[in-house]
Coordinates of C-alpha atoms and ligand atoms in Angstrom, one line a residue:
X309 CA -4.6 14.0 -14.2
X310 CA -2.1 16.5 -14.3
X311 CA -3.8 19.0 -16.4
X312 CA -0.5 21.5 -16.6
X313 CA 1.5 19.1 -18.3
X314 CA 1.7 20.2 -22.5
X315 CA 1.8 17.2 -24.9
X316 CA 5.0 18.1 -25.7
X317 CA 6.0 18.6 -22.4
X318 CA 8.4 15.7 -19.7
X319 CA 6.1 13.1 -18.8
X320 CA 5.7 13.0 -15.3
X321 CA 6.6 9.3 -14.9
X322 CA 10.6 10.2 -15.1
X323 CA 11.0 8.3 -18.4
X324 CA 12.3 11.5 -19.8
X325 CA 10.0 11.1 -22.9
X326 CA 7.2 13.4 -24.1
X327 CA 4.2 13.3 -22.3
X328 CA 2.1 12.8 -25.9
X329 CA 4.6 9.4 -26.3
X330 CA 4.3 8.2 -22.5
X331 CA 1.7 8.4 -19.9
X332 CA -1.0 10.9 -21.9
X333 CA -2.9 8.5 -23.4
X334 CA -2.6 7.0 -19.9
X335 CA -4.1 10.0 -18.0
X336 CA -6.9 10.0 -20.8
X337 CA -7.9 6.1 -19.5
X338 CA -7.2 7.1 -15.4
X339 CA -9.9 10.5 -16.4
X340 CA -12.4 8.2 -18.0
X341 CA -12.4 5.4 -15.4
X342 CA -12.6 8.4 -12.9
X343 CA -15.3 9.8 -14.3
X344 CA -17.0 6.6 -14.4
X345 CA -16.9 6.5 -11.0
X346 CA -13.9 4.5 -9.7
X347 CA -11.4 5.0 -7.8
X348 CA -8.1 5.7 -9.2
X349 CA -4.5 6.1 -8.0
X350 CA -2.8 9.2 -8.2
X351 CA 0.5 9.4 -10.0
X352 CA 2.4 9.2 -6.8
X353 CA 1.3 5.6 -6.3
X354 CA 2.3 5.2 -9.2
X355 CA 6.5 3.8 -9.2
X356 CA 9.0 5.0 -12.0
X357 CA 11.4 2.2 -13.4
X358 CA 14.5 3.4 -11.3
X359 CA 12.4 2.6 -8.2
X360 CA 10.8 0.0 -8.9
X361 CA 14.4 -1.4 -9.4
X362 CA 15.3 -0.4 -6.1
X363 CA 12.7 -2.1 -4.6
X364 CA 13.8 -5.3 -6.3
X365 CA 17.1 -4.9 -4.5
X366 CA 15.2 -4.7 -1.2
X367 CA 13.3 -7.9 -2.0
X368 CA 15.9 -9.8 -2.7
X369 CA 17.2 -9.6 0.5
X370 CA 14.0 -9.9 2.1
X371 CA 13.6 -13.1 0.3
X372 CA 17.3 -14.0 0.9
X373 CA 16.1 -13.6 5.1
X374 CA 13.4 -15.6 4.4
X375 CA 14.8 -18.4 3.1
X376 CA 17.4 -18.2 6.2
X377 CA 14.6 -18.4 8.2
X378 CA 13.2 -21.7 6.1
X379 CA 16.6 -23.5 6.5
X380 CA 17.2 -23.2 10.4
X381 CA 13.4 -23.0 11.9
X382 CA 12.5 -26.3 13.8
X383 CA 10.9 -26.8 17.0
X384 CA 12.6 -26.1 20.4
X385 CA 13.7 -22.6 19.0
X386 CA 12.4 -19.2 20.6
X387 CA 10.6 -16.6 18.5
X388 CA 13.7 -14.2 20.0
X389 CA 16.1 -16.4 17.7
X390 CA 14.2 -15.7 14.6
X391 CA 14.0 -12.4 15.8
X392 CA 18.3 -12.3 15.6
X393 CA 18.5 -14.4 12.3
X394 CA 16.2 -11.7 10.5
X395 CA 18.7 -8.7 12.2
X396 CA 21.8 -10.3 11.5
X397 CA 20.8 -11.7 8.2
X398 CA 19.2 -7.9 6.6
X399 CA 21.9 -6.0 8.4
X400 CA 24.8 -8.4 7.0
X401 CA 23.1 -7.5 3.5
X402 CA 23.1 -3.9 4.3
X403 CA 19.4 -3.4 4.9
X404 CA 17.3 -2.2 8.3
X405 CA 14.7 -4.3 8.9
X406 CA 11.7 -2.3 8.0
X407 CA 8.9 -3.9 11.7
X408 CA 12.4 -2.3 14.2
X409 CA 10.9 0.6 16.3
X410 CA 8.3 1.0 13.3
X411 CA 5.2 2.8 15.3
X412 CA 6.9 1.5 18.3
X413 CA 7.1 -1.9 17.4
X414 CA 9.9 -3.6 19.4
X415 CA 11.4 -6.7 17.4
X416 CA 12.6 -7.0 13.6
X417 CA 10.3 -9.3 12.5
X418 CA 6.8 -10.0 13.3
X419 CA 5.7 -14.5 14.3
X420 CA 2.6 -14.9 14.6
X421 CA 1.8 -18.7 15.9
X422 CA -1.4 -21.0 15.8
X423 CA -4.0 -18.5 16.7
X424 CA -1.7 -15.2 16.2
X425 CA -3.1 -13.5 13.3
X426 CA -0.9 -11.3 12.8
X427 CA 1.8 -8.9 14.2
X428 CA 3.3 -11.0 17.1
X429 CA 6.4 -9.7 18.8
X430 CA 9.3 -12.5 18.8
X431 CA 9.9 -13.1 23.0
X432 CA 12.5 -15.2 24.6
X433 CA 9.8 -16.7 26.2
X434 CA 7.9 -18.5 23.2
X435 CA 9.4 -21.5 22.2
X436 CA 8.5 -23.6 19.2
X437 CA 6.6 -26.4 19.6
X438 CA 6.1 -29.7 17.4
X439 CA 2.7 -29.5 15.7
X440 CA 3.0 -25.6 16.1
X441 CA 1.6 -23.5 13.0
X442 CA 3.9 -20.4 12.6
X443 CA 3.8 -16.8 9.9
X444 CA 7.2 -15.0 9.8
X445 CA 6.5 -11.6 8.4
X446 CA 9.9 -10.1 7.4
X447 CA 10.1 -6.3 5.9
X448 CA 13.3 -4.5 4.4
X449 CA 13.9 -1.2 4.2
X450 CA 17.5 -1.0 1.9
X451 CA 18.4 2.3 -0.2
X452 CA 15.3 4.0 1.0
X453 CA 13.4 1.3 -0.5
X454 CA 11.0 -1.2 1.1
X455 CA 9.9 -4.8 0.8
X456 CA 7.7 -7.2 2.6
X457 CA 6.4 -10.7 2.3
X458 CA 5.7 -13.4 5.0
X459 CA 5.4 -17.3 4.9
X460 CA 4.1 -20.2 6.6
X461 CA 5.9 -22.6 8.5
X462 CA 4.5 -26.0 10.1
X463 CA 6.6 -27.1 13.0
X464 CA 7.3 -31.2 13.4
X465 CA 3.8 -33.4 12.9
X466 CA 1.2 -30.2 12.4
X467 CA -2.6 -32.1 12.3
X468 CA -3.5 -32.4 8.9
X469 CA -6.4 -29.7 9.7
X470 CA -3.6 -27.3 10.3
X471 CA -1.6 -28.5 7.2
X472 CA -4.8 -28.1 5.4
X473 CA -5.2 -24.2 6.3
X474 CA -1.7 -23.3 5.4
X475 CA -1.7 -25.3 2.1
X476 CA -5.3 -23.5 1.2
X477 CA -3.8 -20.1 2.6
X478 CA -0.9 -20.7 0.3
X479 CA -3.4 -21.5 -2.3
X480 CA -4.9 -18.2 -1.7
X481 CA -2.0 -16.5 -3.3
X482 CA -2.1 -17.6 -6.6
X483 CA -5.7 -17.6 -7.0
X484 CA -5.6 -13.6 -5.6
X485 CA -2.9 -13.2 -8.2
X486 CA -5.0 -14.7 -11.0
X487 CA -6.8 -11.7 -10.8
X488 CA -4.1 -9.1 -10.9
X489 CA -4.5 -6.8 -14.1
X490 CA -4.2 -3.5 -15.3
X491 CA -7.3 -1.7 -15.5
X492 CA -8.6 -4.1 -12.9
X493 CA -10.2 -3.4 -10.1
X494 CA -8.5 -4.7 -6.8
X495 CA -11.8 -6.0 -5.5
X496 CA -11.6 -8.3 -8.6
X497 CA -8.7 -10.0 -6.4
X498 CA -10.2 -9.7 -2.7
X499 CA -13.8 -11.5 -4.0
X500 CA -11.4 -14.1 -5.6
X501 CA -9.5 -14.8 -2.6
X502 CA -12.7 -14.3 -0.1
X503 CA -14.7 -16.9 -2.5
X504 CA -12.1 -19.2 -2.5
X505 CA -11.1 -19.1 1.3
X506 CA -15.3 -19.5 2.2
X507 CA -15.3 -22.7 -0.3
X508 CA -13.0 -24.6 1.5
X509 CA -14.6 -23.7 4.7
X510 CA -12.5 -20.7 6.0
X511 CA -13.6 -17.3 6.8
X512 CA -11.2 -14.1 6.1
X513 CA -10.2 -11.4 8.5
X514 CA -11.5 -8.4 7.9
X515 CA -10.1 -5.5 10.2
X516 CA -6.4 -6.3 8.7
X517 CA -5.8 -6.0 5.0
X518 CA -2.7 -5.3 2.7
X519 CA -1.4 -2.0 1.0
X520 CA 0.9 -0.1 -0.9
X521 CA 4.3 -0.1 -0.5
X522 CA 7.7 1.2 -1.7
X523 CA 8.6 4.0 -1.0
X524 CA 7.2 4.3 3.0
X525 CA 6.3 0.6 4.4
X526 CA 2.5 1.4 4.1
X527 CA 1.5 3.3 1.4
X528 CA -2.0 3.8 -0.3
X529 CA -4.2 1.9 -1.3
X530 CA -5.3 -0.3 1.9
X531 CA -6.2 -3.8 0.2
X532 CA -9.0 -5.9 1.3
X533 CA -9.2 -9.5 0.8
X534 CA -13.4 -9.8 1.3
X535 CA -13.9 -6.6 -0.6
X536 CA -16.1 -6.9 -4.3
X537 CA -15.7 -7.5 -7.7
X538 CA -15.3 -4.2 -9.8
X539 CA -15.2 -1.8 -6.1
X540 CA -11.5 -0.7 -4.7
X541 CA -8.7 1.0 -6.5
X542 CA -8.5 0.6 -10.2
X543 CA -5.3 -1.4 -10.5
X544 CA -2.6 -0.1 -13.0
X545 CA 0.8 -0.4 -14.4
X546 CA 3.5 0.7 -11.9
X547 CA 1.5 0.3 -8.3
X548 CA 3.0 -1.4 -5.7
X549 CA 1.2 -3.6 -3.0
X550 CA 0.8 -6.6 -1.1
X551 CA -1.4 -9.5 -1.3
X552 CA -1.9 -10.6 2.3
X553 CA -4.8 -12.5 3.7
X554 CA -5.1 -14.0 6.7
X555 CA -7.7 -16.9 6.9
X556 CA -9.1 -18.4 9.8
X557 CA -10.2 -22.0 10.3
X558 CA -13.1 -20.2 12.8
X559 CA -14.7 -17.2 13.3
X560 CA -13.4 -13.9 11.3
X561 CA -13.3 -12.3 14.3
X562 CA -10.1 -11.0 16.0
X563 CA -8.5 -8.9 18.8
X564 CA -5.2 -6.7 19.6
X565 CA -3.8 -8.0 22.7
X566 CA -3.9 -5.1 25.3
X567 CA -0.8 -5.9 27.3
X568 CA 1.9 -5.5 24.4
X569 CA -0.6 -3.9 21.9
X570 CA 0.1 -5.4 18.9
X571 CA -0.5 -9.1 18.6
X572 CA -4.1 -10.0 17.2
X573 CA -5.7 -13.0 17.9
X574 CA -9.0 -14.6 16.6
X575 CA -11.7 -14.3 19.1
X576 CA -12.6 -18.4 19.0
X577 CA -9.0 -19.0 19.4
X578 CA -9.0 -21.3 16.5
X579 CA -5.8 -20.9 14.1
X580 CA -4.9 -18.3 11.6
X581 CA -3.0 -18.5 8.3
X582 CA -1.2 -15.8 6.0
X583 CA 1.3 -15.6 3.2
X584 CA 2.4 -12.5 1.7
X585 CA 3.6 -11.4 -1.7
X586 CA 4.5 -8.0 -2.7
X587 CA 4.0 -7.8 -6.1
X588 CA 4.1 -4.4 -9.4
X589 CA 1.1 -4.3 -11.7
X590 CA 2.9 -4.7 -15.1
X591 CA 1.5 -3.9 -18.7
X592 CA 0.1 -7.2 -18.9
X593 CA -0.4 -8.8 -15.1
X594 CA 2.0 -8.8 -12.8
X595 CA 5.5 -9.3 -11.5
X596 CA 6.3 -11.0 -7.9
X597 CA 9.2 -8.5 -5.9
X598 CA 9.0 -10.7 -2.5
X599 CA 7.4 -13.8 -1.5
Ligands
LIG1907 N1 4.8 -6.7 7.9 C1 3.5 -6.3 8.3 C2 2.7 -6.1 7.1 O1 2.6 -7.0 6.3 C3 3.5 -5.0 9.1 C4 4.1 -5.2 10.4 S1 4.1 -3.7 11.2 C5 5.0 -4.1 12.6 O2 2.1 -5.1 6.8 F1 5.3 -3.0 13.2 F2 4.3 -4.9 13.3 F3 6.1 -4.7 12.2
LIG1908 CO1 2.5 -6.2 4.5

């Protein structure tokens, strides 16, 4: 609530309009929920019209990578040459990829296969196998502005229990993005995704979760995919963040590999599924930026 501002005053939002005609009535609804108890975003999670364009143009060429990725993947590849596609392709666009020395990180792009959760570092040494499930997690930075969304890909003649993990994990997605509302709450979306994942006989990772993104590549609020109806961040018109889960066909237990310290594993060692979408709360639901 930004109690300086006059009526009559610049909203804060960098429309340019009056504050009485733009986000007052706004702030009123944010105070009230807050008052009620919830947590609310502040206004700097909250993305003006010229950025939210600029992240468009950073999706689109993280979608544009992606779909590179999806033409040429097939088995007897190494992870290091999806690792080069995603360099080549962003740089040739005029992007950075966003995972390249990012808290150390050494690759561009993050595969995660079979039992890889999540964050796996593309090696020279991994080849792809037929029957091999596979997450490529791609992330743009382009004009200052970031994007990020991952898919699934089955390698050759994956088992149908495999098939059937990705397909539900895909699944996931939409039934997450059901739920996405303004002045909903984001535990609305992790119960729906949590309920549907334990249905079909999954659990959901819970150390690992989604966030908010745009203007950094992990921005506030961190999203949980087993959290509760009505708890988490009030969702509202103009936040930024991704819908992430990673569902496990075993236990929802995982681990961070000590030697290279970032690839997590589950614990049982059975496989892992995610899909990402990065998505803007919009006055009435939601737009997709990158999947
Ligand atoms: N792309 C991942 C995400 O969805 C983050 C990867 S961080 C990296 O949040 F350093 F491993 F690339
Ligand atoms: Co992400």
């Amino acid at each position: 609530m930004n109690k300086a501002l006059g009526r009559n005053d610049v909203c804060w939002c960098g429309s340019g309009k009056k504050y009485k005609k733009c986000h007052c009535a706004f702030d009123e609804k944010l105070e009230a929920f807050r008052m009620k108890g919830a947590l609310v975003p502040d206004h700097s999670l909250i993305k003006t019209p010229e950025q939210i364009q600029g992240i468009r143009e950073s999706a689109k060429i993280n979608i544009a990578v992606l779909d590179y990725v999806a033409e040429h993947i097939r088995a007897g590849i190494t992870t290091e040459e999806i690792d080069r596609w995603v360099y080549e392709q962003t740089t040739a666009m005029g992007g950075i990829p966003a995972p390249l020395n990012y808290e150390g990180f050494p690759k561009s792009v993050c595969t995660s296969i079979n039992d890889q959760v999540c964050h796996g570092i593309p090696s020279e040494d991994v080849v792809l196998q037929d029957g091999d499930i596979i997450n490529v997690d791609v992330s743009t930075i382009y004009r200052g502005y970031f994007s990020d969304s991952s898919r699934m890909f089955c390698i050759g003649n994956v088992s149908p229990e495999r098939k059937r993990l990705v397909e539900v994990t895909k699944e996931s997605i939409q039934v997450g993005l059901a739920e996405v509302k303004p002045w909903g709450f984001l535990g609305d979306m992790g119960q729906a995704i949590h309920d549907f994942a334990r249905e079909n006989g999954y659990s959901v990772v819970r150390d690992i979760g989604g966030h908010g993104i745009g203007l950094e590549f992990h921005e506030d609020p961190w999203v949980s995919f087993v959290s509760k109806r009505g708890t988490e961040m009030l969702m509202v018109p103009g936040m930024v963040f991704t819908i992430e889960p990673m569902i496990n066909m075993g236990t929802d237990e995982v681990f961070v590999d000590e030697a290279d310290g970032w690839t997590v594993y589950t614990d049982d060692g059975a496989p892992s599924a995610q899909w990402e979408v990065q998505l803007v709360v919009t006055e009435d639901g939601y737009e997709i930026l990158s999947y």
